[in-house]
Tab-separated table of C-alpha atoms in Angstrom:
chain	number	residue	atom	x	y	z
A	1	UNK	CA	-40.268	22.177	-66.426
A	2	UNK	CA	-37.905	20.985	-63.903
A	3	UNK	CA	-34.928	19.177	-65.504
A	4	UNK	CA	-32.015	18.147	-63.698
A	5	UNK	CA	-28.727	17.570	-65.752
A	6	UNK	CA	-25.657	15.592	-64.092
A	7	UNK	CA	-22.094	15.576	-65.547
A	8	UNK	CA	-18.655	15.122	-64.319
A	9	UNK	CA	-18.869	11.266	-64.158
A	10	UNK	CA	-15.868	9.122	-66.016
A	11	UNK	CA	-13.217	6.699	-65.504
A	12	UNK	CA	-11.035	7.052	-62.315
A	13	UNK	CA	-8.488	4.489	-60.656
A	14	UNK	CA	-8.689	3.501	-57.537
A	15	UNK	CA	-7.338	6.093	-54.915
A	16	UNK	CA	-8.773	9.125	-57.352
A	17	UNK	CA	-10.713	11.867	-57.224
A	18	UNK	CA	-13.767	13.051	-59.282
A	19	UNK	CA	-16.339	15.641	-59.118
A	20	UNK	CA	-20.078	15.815	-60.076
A	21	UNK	CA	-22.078	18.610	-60.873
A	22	UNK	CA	-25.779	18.587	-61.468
A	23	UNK	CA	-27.029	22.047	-62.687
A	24	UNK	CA	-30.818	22.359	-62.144
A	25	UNK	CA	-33.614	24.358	-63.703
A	26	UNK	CA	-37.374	24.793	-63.803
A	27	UNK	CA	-38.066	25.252	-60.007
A	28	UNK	CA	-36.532	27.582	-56.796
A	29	UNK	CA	-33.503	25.438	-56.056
A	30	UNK	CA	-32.817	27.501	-52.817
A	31	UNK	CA	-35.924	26.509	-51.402
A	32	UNK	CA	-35.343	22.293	-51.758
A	33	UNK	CA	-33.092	19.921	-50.447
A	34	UNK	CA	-30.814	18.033	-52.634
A	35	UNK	CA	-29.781	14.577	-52.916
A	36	UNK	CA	-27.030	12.280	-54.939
A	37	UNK	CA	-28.424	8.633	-55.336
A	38	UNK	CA	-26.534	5.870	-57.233
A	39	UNK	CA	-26.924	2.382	-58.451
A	40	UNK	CA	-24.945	-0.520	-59.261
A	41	UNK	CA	-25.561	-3.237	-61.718
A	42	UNK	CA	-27.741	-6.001	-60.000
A	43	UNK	CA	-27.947	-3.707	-55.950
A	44	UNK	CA	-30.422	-1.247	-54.987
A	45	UNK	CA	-30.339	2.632	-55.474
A	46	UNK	CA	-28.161	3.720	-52.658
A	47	UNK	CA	-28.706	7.459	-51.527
A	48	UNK	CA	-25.275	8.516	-50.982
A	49	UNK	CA	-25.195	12.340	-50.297
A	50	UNK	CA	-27.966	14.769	-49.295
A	51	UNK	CA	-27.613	18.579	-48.796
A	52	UNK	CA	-30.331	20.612	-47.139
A	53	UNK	CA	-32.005	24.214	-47.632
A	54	UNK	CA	-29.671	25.544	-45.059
A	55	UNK	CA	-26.562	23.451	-45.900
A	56	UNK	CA	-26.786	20.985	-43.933
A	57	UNK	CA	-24.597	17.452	-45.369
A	58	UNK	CA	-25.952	13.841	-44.988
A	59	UNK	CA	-24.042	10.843	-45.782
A	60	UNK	CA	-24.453	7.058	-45.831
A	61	UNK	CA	-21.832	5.260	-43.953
A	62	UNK	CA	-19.949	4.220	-46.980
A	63	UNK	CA	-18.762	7.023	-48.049
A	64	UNK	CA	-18.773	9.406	-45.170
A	65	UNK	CA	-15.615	10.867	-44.619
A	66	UNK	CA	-14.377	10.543	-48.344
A	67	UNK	CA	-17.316	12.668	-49.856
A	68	UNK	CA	-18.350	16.205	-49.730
A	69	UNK	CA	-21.129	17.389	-50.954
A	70	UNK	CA	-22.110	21.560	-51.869
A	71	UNK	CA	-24.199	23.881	-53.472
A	72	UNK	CA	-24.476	26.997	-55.349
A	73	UNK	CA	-27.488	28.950	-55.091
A	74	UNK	CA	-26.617	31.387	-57.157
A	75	UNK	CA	-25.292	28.979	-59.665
A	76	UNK	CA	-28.629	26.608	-59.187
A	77	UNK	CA	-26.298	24.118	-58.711
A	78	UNK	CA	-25.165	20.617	-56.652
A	79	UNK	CA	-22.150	18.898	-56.486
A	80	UNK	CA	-20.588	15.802	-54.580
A	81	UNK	CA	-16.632	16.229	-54.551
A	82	UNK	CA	-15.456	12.115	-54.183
A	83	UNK	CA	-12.257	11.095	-53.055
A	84	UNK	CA	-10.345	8.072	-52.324
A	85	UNK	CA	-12.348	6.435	-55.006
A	86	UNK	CA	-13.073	2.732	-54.223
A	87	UNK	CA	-14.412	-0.202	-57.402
A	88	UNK	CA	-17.342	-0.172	-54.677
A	89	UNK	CA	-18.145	3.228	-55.565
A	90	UNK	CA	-18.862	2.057	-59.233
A	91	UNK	CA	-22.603	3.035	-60.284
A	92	UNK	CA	-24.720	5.777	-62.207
A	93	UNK	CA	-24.613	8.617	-59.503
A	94	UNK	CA	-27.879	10.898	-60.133
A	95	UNK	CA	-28.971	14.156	-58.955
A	96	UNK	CA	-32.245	13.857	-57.685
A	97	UNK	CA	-34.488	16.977	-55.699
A	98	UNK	CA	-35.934	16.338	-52.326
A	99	UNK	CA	-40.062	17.323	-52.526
A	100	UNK	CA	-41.446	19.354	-50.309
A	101	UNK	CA	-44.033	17.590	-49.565
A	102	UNK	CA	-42.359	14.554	-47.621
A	103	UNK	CA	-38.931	14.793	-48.854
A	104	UNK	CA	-38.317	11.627	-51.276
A	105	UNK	CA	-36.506	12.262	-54.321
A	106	UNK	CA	-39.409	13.481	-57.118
A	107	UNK	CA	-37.200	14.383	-60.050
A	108	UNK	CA	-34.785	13.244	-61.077
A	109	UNK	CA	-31.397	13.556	-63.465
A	110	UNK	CA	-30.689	11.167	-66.190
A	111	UNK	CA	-27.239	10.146	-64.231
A	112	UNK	CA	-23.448	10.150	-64.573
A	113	UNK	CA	-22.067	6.966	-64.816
A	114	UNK	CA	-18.528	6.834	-62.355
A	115	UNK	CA	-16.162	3.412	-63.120
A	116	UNK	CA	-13.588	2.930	-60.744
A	117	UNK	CA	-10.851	0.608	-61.360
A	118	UNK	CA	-7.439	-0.648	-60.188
């Protein structure tokens, strides 16, 4: 079964730096694109990050140039490296895989939750 398992989320002041990893299982993770979507109470699920087959990086506007996102084959793994944390960046960040089939997100993690305060 594919299972997707975030962690690395906490409590960070603004300016800070924090690092999710999302270790995945169940399925060839070389062969699918990966993607970090969050939420915020009350707003829409935002997809953030996105990291292709090849390596390729995708970001949304807000935080381009403050995140970086990776991956380990070997290690089956995904991460999104944040810095210069903003309160805006509050939300449940989840892992999520891309299907093959027309690449929306079609599992999913349970989610890290990130609170950023000042």
């Amino acid at each position: 079964q594919v299972q997707l398992v975030e962690s690395g989320g906490g409590l960070v002041q603004t300016g800070g730096s924090l690092r999710l990893s999302c270790v995945a299982s169940g399925f060839p993770f070389r062969d699918y694109s990966m993607s970090w979507i969050r939420q915020a109470p009350g707003k829409e699920r935002e997809l953030v990050a996105s990291i292709g087959i090849g390596g390729g990086e995708g970001y949304s506007e807000a935080v381009q140039s403050r995140f970086t996102v990776s991956r380990d084959n070997a290690a089956n793994s995904v991460y999104l490296l944040m810095n210069d944390l903003k309160p805006e960046d509050t939300g449940v960040y989840y892992c999520a895989r891309q299907g093959s089939l027309n690449g929306h997100p079609d599992y999913w993690g349970q989610g890290t939750h990130v609170t950023v305060y000042s």
